[in-house]
Short mmCIF file of C-alpha atoms in Angstrom, two decimals:
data_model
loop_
_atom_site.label_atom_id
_atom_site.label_comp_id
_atom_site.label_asym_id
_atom_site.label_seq_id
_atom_site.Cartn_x
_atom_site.Cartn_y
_atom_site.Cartn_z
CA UNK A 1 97.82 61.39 116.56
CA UNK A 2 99.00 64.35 118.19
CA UNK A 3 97.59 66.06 121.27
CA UNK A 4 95.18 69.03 121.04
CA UNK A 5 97.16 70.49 123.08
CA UNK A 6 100.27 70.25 120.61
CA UNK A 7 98.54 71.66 118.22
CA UNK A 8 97.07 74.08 119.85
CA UNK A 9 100.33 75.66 120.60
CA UNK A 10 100.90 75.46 117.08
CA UNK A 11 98.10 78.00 116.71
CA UNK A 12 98.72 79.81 119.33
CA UNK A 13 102.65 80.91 118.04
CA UNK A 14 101.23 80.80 114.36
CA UNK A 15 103.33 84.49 113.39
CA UNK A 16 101.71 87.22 111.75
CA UNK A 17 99.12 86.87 108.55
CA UNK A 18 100.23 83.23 108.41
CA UNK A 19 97.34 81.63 110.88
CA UNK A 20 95.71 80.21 107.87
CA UNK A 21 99.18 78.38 106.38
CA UNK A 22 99.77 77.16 110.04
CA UNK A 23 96.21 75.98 109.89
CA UNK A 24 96.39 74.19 106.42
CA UNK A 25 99.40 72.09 107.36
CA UNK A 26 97.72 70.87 110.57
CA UNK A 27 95.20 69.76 108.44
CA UNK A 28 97.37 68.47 105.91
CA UNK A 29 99.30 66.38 108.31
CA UNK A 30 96.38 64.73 110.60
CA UNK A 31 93.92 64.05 107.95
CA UNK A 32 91.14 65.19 110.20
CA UNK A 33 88.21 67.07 108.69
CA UNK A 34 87.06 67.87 112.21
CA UNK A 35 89.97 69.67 113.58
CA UNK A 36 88.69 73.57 113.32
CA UNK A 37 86.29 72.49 115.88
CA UNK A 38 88.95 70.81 118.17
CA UNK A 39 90.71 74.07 118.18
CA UNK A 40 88.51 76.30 118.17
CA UNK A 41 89.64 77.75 121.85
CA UNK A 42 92.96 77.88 120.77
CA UNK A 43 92.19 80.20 117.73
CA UNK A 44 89.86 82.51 119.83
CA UNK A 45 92.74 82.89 122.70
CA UNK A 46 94.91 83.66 119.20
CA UNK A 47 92.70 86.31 117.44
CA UNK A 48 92.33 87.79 121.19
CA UNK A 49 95.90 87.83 121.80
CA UNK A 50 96.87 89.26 118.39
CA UNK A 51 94.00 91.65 118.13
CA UNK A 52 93.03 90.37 114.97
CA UNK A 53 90.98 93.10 112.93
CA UNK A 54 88.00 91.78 110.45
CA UNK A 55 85.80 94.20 108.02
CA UNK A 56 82.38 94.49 109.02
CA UNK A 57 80.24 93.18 106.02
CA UNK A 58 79.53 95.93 103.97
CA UNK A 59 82.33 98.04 105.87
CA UNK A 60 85.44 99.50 104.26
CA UNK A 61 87.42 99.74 108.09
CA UNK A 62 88.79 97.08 109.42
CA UNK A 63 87.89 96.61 113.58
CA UNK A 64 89.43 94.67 115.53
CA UNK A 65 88.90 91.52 118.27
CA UNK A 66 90.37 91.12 122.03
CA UNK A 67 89.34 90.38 125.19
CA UNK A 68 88.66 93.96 126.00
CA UNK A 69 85.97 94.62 123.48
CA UNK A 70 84.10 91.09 124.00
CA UNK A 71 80.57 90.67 125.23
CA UNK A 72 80.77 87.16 125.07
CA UNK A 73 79.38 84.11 122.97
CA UNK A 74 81.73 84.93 120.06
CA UNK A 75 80.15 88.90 120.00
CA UNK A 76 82.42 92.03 119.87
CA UNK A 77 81.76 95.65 119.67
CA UNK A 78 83.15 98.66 118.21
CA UNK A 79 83.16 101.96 118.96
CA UNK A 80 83.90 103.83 116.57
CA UNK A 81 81.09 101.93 114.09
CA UNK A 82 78.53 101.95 117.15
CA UNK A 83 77.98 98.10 116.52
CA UNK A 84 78.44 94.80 117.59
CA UNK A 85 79.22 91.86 115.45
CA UNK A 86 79.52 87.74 115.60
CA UNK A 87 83.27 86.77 114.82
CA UNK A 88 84.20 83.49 113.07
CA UNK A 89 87.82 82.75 114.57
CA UNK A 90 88.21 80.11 112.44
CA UNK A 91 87.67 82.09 109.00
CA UNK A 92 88.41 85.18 110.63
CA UNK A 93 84.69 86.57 109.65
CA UNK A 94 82.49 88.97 110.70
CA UNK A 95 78.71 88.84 110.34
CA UNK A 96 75.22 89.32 112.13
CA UNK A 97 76.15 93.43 112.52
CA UNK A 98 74.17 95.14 115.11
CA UNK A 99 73.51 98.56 116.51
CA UNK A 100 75.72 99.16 119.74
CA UNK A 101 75.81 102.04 121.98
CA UNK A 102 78.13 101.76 124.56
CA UNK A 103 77.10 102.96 128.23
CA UNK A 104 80.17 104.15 130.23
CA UNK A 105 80.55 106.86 133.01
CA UNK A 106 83.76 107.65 130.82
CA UNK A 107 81.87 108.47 127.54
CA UNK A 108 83.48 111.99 127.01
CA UNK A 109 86.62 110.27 127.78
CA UNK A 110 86.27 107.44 125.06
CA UNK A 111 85.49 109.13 122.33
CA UNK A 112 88.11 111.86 123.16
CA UNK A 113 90.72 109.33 123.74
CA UNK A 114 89.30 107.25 120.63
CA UNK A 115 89.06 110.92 118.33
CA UNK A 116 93.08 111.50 119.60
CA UNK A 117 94.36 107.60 119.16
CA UNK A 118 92.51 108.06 115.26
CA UNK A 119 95.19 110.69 114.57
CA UNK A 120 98.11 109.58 116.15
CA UNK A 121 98.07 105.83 114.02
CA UNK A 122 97.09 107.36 111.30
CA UNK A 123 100.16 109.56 111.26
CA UNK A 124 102.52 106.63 112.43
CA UNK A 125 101.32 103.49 110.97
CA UNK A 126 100.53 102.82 107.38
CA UNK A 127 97.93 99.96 107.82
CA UNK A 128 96.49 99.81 111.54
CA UNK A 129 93.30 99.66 113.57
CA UNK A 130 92.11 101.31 117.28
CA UNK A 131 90.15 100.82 119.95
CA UNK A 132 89.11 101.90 123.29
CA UNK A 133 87.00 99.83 125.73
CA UNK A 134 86.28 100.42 129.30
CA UNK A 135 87.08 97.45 131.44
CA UNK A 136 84.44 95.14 133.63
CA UNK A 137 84.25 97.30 136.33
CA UNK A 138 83.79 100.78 134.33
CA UNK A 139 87.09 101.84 136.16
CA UNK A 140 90.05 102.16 133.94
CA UNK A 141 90.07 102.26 130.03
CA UNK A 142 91.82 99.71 127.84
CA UNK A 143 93.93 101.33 125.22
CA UNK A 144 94.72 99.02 121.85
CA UNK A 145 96.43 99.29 119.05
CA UNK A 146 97.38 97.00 115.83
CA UNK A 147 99.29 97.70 112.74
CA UNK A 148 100.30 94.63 110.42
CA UNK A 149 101.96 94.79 107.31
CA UNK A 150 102.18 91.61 105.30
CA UNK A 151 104.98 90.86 102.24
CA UNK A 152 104.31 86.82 101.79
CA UNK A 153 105.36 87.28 98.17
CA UNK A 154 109.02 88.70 99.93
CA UNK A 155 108.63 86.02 102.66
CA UNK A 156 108.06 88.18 105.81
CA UNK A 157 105.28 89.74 107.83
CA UNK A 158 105.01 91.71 111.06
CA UNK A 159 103.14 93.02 113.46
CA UNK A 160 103.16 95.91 116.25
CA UNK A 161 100.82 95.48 119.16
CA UNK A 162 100.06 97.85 121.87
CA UNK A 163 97.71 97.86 124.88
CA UNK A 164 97.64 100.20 127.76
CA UNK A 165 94.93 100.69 131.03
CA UNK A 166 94.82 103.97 131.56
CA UNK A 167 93.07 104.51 135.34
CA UNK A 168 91.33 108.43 135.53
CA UNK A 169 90.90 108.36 139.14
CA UNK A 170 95.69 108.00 139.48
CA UNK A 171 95.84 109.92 135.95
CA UNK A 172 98.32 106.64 135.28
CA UNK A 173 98.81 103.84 132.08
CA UNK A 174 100.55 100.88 132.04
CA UNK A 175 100.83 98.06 129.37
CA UNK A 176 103.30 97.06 126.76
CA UNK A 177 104.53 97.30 122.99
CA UNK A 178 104.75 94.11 121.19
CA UNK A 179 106.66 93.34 117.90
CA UNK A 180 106.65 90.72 116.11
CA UNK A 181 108.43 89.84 112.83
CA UNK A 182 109.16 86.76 110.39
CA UNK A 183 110.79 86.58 107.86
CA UNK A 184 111.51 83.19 105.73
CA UNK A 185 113.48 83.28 103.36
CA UNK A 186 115.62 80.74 102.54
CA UNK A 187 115.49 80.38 106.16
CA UNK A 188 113.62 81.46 109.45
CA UNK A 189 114.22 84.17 111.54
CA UNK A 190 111.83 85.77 113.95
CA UNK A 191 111.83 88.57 115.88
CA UNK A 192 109.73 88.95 118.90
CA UNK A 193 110.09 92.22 121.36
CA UNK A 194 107.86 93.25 124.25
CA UNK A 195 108.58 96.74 126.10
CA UNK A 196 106.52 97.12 129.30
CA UNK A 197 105.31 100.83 129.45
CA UNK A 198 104.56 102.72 132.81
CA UNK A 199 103.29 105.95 132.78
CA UNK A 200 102.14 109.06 135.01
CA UNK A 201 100.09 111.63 133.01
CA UNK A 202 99.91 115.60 133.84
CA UNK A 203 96.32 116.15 133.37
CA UNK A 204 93.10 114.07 132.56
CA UNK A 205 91.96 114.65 128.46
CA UNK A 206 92.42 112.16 126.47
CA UNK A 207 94.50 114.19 123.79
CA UNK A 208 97.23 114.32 127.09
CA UNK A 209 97.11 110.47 127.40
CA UNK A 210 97.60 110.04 123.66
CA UNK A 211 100.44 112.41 123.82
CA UNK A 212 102.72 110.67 126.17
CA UNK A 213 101.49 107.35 124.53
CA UNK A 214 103.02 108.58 121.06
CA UNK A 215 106.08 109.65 122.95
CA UNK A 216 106.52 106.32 124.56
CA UNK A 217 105.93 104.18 121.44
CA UNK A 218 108.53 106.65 119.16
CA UNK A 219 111.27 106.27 121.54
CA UNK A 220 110.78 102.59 121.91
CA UNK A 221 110.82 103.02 117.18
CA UNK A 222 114.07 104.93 117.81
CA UNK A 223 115.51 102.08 120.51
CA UNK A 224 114.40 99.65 118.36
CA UNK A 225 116.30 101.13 115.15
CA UNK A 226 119.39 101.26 117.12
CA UNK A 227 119.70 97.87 118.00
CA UNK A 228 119.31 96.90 114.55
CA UNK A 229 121.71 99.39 113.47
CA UNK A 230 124.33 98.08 116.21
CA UNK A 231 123.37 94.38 115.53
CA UNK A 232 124.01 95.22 111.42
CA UNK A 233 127.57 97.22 112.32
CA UNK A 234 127.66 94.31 114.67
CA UNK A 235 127.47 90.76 115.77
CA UNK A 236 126.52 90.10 112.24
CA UNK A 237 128.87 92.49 110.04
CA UNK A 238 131.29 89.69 112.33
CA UNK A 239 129.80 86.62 111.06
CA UNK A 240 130.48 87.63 107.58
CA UNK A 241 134.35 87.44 105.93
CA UNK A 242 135.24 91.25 105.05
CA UNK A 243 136.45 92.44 101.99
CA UNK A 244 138.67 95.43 101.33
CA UNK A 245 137.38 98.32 99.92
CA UNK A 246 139.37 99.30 96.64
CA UNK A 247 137.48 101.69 95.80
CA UNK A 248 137.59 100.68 91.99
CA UNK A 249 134.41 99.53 89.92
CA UNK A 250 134.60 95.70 89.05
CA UNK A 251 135.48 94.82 85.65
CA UNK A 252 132.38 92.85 84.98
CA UNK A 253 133.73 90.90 81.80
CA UNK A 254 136.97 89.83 83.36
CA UNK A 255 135.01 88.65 86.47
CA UNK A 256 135.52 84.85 85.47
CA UNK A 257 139.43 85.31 86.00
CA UNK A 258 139.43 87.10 88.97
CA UNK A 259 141.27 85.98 92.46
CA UNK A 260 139.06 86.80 95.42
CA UNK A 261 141.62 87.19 97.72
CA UNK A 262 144.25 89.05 95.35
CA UNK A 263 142.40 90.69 92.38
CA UNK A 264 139.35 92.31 94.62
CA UNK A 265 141.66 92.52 97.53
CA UNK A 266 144.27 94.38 95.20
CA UNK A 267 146.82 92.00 95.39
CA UNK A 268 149.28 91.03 92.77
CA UNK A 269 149.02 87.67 90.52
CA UNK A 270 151.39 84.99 91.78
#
């Protein structure tokens, strides 16, 4: 039988809105009813790490779960909602909703930075949820954000991660961007990206640390649709045999008697 730890890295590199597949065929292949419970650390340090989002029961928003909003024993809190909630990271549900007020010496900050992160993802990401949480020691301010958008049906999924610290007393952030994208189609290609982000801001309101936040995540868009562009025009417009450009519309009913390399290359018959 194979380790929990083998297949708890399974879990743990499950990509994007396909947890529950990666689950099924670990069950499928062990035969052992019991194995949710064997793994159940793994899937916590996955929802954490992927800042998994869950509706609330009864909610239409979907919050979501990390290490920076938990209060321990399998609780998390929101801020925006003002409530605290059990999390099944097995099922991925939410339940036993509670009132929440968080206690912060940054509480004007929070909900300024939390009122200015609302606008910017909703103006850059289609599907996406926010958060702001003040760390341990009430000194710095954990910025996160997730946006997933799932095709299964066209065999690929993705996911953009961000989480920054942002410290008031040295007005600086630091974190990363994450990507992560699969697509399987007749095949299996992944990409995974991760752009560390350092930043000094020019004043203190949270509408300022947003700002340069939205800067830093559009250029890293614009980087990132430039590679692709380069990759496209290059490495893999090489792996591919070129064809000359005729500029003439295919005769569709003669396409049974045409020579690839003469008729489409404009050749003559031999």
């Amino acid at each position: 039988m194979a380790s929990d730890k083998a297949l708890a890295s399974f879990i743990e590199s499950a990509p994007p809105g396909e947890l529950a597949d990666v689950t099924k065929a670990i069950k499928s292949i062990i035969q052992d009813g019991n194995v949710e419970a064997k793994l159940a650390p793994a899937f916590q340090q996955y929802n954490e790490e992927q800042f998994t989002t869950t509706k609330l029961p009864g909610g239409a928003t979907e919050v979501l779960v990390s290490e920076y909003n938990s209060l321990g024993d399998g609780r998390y809190y929101d801020v925006e909602t003002q409530s605290s909630f059990d999390f099944d990271h097995a099922t991925g549900k939410a339940s036993a909703v509670q009132s929440f007020v968080l206690e912060s010496q940054h509480d004007d900050l929070v909900k300024s930075l939390v009122k200015s992160l609302s606008t910017h993802t909703s103006e850059h990401y289609p599907k996406s949820s926010h958060g702001v949480y003040p760390t341990q020691d009430d000194s710095a301010l954990a910025i996160v954000t997730v946006a997933n958008k799932y095709s299964p049906t066209n065999y690929w999924n993705g996911r953009w991660r961000s989480h920054y610290t942002y410290t008031p007393s040295s007005n600086s952030v630091t974190g990363s961007i994450q990507v992560d994208v699969h697509y399987y189609e007749d095949g299996n290609v992944r990409l995974l990206t991760k752009k560390d982000v350092s930043l000094s801001v020019n004043g203190s309101s949270g509408s300022e640390v947003i700002r340069q936040i939205a800067t830093a995540e559009k250029k890293y868009q614009e980087d990132l649709n430039k590679a692709f562009g380069q990759l496209s025009e290059g490495a893999f417009k090489g792996l591919r045999r070129q064809l000359p450009i005729t500029r003439q519309k295919i005769e569709w009913e003669k396409i049974s008697g045409y020579r690839l390399g003469q008729d489409i290359g404009g050749g003559g018959r031999r």
